[in-house]
Coordinates of C-alpha atoms and ligand atoms in Angstrom, one line a residue:
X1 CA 0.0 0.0 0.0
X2 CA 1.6 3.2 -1.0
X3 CA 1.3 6.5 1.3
X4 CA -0.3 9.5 -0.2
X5 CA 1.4 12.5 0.0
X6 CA 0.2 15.8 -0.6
X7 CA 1.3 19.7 -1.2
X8 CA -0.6 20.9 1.6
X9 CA -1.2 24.4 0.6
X10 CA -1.1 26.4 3.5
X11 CA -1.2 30.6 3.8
X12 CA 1.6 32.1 5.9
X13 CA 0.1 34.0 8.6
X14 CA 3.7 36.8 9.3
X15 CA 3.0 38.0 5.7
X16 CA -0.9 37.6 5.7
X17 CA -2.7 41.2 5.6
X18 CA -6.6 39.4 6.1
X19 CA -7.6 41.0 3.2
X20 CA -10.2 38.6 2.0
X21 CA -8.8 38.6 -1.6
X22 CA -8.1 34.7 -1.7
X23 CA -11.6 33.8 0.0
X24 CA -13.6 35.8 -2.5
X25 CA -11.7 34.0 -5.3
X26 CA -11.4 30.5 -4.7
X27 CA -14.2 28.5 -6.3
X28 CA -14.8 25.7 -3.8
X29 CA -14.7 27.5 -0.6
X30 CA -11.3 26.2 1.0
X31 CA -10.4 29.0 2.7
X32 CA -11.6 30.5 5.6
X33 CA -10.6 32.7 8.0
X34 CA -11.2 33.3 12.1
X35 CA -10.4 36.9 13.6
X36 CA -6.7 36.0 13.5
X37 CA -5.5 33.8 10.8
X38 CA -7.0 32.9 6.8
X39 CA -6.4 29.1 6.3
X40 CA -6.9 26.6 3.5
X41 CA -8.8 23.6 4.3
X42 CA -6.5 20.2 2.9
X43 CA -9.8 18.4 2.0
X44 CA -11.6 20.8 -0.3
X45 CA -8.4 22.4 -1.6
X46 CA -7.9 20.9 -5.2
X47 CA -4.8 23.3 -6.5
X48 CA -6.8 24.8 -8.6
X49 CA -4.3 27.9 -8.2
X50 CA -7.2 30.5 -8.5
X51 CA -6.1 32.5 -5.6
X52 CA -2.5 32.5 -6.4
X53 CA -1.9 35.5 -8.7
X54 CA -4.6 37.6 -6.6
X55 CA -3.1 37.8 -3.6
X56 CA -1.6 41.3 -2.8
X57 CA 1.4 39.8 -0.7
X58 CA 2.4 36.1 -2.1
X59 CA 1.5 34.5 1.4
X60 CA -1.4 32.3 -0.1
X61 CA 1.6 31.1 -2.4
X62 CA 3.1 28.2 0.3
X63 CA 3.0 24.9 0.1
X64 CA 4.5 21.6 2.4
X65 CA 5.1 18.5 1.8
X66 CA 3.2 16.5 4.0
X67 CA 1.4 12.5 4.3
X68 CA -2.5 13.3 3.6
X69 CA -3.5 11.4 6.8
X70 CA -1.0 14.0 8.6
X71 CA -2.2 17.0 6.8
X72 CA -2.6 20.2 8.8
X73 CA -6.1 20.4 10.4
X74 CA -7.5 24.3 9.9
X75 CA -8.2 24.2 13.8
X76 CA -4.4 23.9 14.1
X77 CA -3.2 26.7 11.3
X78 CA -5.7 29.4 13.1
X79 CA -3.4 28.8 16.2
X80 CA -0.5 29.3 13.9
X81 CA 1.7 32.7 14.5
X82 CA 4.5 31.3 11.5
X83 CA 4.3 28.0 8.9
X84 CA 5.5 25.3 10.1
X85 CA 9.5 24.2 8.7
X86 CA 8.9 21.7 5.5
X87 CA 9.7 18.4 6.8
X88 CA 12.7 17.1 5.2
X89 CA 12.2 14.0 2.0
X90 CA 13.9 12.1 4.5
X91 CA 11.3 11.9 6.9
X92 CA 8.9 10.6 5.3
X93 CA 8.2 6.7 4.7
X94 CA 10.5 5.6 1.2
X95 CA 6.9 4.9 -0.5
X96 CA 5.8 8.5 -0.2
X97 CA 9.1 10.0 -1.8
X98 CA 9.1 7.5 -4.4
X99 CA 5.6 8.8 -5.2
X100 CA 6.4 12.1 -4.9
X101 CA 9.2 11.7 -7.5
X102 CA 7.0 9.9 -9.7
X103 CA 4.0 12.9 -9.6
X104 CA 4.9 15.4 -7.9
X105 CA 3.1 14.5 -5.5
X106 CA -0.5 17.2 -4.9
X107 CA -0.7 17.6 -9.0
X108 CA -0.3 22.0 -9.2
X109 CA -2.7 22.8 -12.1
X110 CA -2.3 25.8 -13.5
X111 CA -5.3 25.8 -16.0
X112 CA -7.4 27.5 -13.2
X113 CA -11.3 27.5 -13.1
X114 CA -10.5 31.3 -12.7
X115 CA -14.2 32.6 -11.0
X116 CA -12.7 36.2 -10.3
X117 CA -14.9 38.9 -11.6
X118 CA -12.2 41.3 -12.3
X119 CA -8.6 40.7 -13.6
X120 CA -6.1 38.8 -11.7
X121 CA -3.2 40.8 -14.5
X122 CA -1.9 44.2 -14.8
X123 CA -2.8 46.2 -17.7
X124 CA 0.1 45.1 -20.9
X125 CA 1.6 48.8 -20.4
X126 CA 1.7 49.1 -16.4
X127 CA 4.9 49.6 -15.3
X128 CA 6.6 46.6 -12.8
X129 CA 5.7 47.3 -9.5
X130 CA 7.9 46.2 -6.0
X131 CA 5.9 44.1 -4.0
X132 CA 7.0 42.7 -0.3
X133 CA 10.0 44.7 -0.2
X134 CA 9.3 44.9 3.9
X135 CA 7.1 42.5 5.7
X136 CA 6.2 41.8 9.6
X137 CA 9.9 41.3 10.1
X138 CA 11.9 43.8 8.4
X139 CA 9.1 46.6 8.6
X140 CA 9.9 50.3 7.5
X141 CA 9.5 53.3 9.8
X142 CA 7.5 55.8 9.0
X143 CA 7.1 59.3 10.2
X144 CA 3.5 61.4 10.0
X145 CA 4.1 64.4 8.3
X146 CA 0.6 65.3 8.2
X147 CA -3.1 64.4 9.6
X148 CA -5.9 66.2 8.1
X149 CA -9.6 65.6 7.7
X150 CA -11.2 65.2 4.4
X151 CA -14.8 64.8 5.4
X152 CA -16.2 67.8 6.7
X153 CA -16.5 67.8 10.5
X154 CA -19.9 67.0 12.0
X155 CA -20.8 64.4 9.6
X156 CA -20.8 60.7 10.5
X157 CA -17.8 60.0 8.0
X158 CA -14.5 60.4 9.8
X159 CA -12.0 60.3 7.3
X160 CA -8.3 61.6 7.0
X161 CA -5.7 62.3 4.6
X162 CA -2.3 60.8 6.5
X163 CA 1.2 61.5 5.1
X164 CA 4.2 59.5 5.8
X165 CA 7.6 60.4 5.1
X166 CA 10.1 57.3 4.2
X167 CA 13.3 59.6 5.0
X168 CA 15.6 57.8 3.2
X169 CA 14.7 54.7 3.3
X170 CA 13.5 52.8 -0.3
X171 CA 9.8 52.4 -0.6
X172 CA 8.9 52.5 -4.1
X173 CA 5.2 52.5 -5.1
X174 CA 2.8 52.7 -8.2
X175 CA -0.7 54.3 -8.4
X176 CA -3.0 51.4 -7.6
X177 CA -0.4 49.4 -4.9
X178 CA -1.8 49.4 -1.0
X179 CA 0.5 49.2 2.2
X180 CA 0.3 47.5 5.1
X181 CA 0.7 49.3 8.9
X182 CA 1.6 47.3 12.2
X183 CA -0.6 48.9 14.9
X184 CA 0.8 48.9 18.4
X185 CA -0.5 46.8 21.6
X186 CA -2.1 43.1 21.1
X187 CA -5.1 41.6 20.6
X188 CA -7.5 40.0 22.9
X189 CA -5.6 36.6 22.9
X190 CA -2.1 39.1 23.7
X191 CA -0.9 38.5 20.2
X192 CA 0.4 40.9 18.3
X193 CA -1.9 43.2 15.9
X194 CA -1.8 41.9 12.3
X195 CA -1.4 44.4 9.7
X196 CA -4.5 46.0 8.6
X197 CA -4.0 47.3 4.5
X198 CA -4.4 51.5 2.8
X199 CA -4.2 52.2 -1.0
X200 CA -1.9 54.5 -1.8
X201 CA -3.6 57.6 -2.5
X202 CA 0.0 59.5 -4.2
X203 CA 1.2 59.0 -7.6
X204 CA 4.9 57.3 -8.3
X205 CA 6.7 60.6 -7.9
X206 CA 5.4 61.1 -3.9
X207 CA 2.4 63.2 -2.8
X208 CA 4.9 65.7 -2.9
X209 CA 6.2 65.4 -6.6
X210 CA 9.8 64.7 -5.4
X211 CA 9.7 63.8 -2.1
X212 CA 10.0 60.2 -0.5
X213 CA 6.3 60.2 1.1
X214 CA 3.5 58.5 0.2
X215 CA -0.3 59.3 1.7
X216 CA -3.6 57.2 2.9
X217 CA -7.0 58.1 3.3
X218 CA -8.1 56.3 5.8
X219 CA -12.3 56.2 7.3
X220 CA -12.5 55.6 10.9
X221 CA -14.2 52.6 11.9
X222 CA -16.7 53.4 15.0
X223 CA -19.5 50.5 13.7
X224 CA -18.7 46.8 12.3
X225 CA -20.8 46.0 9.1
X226 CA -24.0 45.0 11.0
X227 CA -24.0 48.7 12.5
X228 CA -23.0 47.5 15.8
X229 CA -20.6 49.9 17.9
X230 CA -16.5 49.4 17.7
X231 CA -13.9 50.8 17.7
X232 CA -11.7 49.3 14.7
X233 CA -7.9 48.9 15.9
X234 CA -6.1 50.6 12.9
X235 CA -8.6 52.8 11.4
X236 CA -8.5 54.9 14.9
X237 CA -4.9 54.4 15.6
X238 CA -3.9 55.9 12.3
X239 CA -6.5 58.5 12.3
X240 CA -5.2 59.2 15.9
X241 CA -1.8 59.7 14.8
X242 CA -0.2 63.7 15.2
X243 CA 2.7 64.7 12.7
X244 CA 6.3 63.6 14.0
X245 CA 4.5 60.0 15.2
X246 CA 6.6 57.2 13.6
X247 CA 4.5 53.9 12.0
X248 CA 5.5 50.7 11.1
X249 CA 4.7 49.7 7.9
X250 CA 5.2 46.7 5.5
X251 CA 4.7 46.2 1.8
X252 CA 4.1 47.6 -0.5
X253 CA 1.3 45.2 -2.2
X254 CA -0.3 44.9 -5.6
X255 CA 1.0 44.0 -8.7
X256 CA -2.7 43.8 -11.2
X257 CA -4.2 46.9 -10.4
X258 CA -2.4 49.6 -11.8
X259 CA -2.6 52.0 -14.3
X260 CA -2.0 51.9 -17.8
X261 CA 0.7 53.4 -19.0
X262 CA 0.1 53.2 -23.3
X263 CA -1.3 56.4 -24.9
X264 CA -3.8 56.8 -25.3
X265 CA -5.6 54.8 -22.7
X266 CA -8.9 55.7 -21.2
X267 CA -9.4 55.3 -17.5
X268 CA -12.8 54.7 -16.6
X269 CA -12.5 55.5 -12.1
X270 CA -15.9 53.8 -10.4
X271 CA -15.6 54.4 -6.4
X272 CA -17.2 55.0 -3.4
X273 CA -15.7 56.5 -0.3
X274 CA -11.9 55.8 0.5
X275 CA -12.0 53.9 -2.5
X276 CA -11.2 57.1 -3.9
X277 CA -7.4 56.9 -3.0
X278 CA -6.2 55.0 -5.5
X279 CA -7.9 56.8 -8.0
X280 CA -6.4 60.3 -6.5
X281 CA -3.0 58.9 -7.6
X282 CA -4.0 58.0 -11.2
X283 CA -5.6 60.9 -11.4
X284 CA -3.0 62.8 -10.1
X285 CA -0.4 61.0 -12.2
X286 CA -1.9 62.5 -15.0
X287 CA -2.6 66.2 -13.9
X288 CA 1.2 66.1 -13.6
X289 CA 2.0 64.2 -16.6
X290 CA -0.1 66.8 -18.5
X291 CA 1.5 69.9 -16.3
X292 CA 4.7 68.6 -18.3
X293 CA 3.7 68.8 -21.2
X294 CA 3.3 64.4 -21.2
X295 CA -0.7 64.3 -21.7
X296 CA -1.7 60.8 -22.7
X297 CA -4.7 62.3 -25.0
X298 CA -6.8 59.0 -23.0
X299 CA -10.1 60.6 -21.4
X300 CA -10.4 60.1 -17.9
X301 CA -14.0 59.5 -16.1
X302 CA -15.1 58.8 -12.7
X303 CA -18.1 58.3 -10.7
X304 CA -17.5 58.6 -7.1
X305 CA -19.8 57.7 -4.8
X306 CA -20.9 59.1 -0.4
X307 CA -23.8 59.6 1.6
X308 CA -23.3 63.3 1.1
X309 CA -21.1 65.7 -0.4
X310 CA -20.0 66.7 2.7
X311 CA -19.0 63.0 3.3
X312 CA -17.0 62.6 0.1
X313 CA -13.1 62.4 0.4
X314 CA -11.6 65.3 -1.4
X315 CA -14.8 67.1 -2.8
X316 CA -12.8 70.4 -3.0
X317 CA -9.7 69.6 -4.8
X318 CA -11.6 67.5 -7.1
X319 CA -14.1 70.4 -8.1
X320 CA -10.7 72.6 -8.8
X321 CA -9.8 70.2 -11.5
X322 CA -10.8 71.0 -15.3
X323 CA -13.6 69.9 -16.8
X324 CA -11.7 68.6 -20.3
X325 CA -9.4 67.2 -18.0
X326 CA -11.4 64.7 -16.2
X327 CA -15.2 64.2 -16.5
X328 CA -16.6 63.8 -12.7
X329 CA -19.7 62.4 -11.8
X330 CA -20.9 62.2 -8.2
X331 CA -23.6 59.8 -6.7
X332 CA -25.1 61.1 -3.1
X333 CA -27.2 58.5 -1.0
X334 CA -28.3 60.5 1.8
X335 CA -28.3 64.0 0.3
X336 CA -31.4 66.5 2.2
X337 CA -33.9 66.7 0.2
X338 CA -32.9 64.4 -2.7
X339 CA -33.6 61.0 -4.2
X340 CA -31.0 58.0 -3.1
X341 CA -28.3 57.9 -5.6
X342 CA -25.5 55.2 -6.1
X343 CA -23.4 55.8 -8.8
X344 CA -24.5 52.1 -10.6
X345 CA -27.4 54.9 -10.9
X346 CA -25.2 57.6 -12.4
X347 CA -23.4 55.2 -14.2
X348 CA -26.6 54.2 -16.1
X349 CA -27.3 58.0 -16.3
X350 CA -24.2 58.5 -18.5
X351 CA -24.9 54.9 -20.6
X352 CA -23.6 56.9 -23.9
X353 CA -20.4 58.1 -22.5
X354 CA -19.9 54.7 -20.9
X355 CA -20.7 52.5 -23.9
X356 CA -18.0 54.6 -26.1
X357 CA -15.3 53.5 -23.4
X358 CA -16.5 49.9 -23.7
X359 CA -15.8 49.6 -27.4
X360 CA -12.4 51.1 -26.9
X361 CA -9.8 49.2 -26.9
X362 CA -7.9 51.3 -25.0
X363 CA -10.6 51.3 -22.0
X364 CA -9.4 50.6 -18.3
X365 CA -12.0 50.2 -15.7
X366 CA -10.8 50.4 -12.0
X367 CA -13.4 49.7 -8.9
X368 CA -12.9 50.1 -5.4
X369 CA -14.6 51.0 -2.4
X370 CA -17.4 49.1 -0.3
X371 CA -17.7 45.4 -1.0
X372 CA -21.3 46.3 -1.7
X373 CA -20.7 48.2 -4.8
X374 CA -19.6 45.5 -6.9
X375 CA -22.2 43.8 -8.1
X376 CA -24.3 47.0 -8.7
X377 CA -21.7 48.5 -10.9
X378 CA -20.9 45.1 -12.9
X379 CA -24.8 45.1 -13.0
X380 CA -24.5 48.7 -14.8
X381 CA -21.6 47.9 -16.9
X382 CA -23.6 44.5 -18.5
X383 CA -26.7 46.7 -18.8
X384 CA -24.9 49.3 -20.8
X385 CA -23.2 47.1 -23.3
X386 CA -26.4 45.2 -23.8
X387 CA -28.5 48.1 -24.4
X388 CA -25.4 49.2 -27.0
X389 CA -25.8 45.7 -28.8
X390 CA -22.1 44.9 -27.4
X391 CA -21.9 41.2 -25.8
X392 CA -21.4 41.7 -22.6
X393 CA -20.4 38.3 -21.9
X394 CA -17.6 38.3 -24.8
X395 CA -16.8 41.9 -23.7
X396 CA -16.2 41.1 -19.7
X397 CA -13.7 38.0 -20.6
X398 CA -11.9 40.1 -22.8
X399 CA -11.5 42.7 -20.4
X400 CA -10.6 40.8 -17.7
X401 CA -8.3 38.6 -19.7
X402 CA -6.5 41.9 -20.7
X403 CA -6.3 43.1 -17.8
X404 CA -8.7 46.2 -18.1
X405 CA -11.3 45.5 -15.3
X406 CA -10.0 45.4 -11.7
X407 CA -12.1 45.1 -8.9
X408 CA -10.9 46.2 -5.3
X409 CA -13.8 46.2 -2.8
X410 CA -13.6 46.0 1.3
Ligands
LIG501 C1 -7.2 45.9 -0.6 C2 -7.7 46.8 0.6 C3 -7.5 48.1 0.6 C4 -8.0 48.9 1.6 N1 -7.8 50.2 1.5 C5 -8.3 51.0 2.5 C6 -8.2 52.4 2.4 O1 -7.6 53.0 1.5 N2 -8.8 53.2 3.4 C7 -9.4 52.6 4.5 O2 -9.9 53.3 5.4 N3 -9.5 51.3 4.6 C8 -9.0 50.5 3.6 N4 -9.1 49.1 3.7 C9 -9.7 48.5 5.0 C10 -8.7 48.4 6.1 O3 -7.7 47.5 5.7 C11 -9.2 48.0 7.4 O4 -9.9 46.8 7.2 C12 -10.1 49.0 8.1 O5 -9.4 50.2 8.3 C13 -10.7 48.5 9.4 O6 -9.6 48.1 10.2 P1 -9.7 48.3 11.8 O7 -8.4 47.7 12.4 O8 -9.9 49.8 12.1 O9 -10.9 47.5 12.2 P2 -10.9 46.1 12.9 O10 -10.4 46.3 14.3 O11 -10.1 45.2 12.0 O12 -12.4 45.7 12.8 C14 -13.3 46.1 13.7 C15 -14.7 45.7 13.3 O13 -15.1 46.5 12.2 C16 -15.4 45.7 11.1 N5 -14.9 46.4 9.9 C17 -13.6 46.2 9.4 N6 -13.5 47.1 8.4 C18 -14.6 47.8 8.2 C19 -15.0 48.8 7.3 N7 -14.2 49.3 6.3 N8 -16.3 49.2 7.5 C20 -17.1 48.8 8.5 N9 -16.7 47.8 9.4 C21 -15.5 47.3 9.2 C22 -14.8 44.3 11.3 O14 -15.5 43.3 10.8 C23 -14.8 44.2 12.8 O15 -16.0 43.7 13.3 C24 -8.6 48.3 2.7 C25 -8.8 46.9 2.8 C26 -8.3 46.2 1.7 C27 -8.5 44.7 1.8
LIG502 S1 -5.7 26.6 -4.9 FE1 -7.9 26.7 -5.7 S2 -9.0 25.4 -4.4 FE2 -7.1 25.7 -3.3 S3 -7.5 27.5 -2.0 FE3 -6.7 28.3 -3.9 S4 -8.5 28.8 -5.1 FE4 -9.2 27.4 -3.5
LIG503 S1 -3.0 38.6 1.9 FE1 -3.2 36.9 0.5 S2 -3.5 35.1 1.8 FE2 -3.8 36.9 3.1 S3 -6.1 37.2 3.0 FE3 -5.2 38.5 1.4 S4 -5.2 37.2 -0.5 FE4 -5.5 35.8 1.3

């Protein structure tokens, strides 16, 4: 009787940042997740390498070489603060390595059922981003060289605009990429905080053109999803923070959604909330671009979604920017006196404007924000092609495959 052996696939939990990417994506429900740790269960897990290339930070990408029978239990990987070492060939029974060698042993496919929605690849032209260059162990300081509020005071929305300044330490980033920061103090089991995740709301060149800082816009979190009163561990420590306060920080993550970098190319911004930050830095990329003299001649669109305009993240600068520039498009929810808006609303609103960017070739579409959005906006997008005699089916594959339709919701 010969052994079975199997790559258990297993997620490491130092480099882990919980953000629910690999859970949303894989297909049969393997992975799961507890307050502390995201896990794969061995007995569902079939390879199919879905989440792989998702993942922001390469942790779901691990893999031991273990007897099935002896396979990692999920109850035992929640407890897990690091992965276990990889047993050595040598310890396991002669059958097992001589099936190993013959197969491989767990068969890695790499012709994916691939369920994700958006693209799990960068546009053709984005440039190479760095990815993991710090992580829980070799984390980069950080120092606050600014705090301010972006949501105007009195409103239910606290949300600021955080700078931090590298020094002159390397911390490379591309519009699009997130970062990870360490909040002090431990959890209710006296474990370290893990890192909690903020797109980068700066363009390439620093959100001072020039200067080694990057910046966040981060909501405070006072009520969990169900409404119910918290006070979220991150969200109010970095909102907390006063200038001259130094963070840890780790990343920086993201390699598929990015911006384009081909002229022209069309970027088509759909958000809601701090969603907005990574579409500040494309944006903003290409208000300086065009200050240059460098304009790609691709249109830029967004619809940007709040309760209120007094809720929405950067209402002021983004009125100050010119109308041939970028074509804006706000959606309120809870505005006095006025009908509930989303922007899947506004979206449908515009169905001209938004059908010419689906025949383009050169379109990029770019969605983030709450989880909740998603569908709605996918909903719009299939509505407007089919109403434009485009196959929305056809057109969503192609997108994705080219990597023209990323989805970021949390
Ligand atoms: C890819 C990605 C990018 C992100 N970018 C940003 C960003 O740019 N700006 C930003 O503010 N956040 C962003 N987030 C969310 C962020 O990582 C944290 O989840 C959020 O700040 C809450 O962390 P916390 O430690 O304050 O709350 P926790 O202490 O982790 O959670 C407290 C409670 O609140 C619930 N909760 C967690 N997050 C939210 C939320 N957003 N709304 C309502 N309830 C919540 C939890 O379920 C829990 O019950 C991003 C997340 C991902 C995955
Ligand atoms: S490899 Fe496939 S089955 Fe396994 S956890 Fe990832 S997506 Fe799920
Ligand atoms: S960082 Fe990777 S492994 Fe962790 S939850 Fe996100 S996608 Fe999953």
């Amino acid at each position: 009787m010969t052994t079975e052996v199997l790559k258990q696939h297993l997620i490491d939990p130092e480099i882990c940042i919980r953000c629910n990417t690999c859970e949303d994506t894989c297909p049969v429900d393997a992975i799961t997740h507890d307050s502390r740790n995201y896990v794969v269960d061995a007995d569902i897990c079939n390879h199919c390498m879905a989440c792989i290339s998702p993942c922001p930070t390469g942790s779901i990408d691990n893999w031991r070489t273990v007897l099935r029978v002896a396979a990692y239990p999920t109850a035992d990987q929640l407890t897990w603060d690091e992965l276990p070492k990889e047993i050595p060939l040598a310890d396991l029974p002669v059958d097992a390595v001589a099936l190993l060698d013959n197969n491989g042993g767990g068969e890695l496919q790499t012709n994916a059922a691939d369920v994700s929605l958006g693209s799990v690849v960068a546009p053709a032209s984005a440039s190479q981003p760095t990815v993991n260059l710090h992580g829980i162990k070799n984390f980069i300081s950080a120092t606050v060289s600014g705090n301010f509020r972006v949501t105007q005071l009195g409103t239910e929305s606290d949300t600021h605009h955080i700078v931090l300044d590298f020094g002159s330490a390397n911390f490379p980033v591309l519009e699009g990429q997130s970062l990870g920061i360490i909040p002090p103090g431990v959890d209710a089991q006296g474990r370290a905080h893990h890192a909690r995740q903020y797109s980068i709301a700066n363009p390439r060149d620093g959100e001072r053109p020039g200067y080694n800082n990057v910046s966040l816009t981060v909501k405070r979190v006072t009520t969990d999803y169900d409404g119910k009163p918290v006070r979220g561990v991150a969200s109010n420590y970095v909102c907390d923070l006063k200038k001259g306060d130094v963070v840890q920080v780790i990343g920086p993550f993201g390699s598929t959604f990015l911006m384009p970098n081909s002229a022209p190319s069309h970027i088509l911004m759909i958000c809601t909330g701090t969603g907005s930050a990574p579409m500040r830095a494309m944006t903003e990329r290409r208000r300086r671009l065009r200050l240059a003299g460098r304009d790609n001649a691709g249109k830029l669109m967004l619809f940007f979604g709040a309760r209120s305009q007094q809720e929405l993240p950067y209402f002021g600068p983004l009125m100050n920017l010119p109308k041939d520039f970028i074509d804006i498009n706000f959606a309120f929810s809870r505005a006095v006196n006025q009908p509930k808006r989303y922007v899947q609303d506004v979206m449908r609103e515009r169905t001209d404007e938004v059908a010419k960017l689906l025949k383009d070739d050169n379109t990029h579409i770019y969605v983030c924000g709450l989880k909740g959005m998603e569908a709605g906006v996918l909903d719009a997008l299939r509505d407007t092609a089919v109403t434009n005699g485009l196959d929305w089916l056809a057109l969503h594959q192609i997108f994705r495959r080219e990597g023209r339709l990323h989805l970021e919701t949390y």
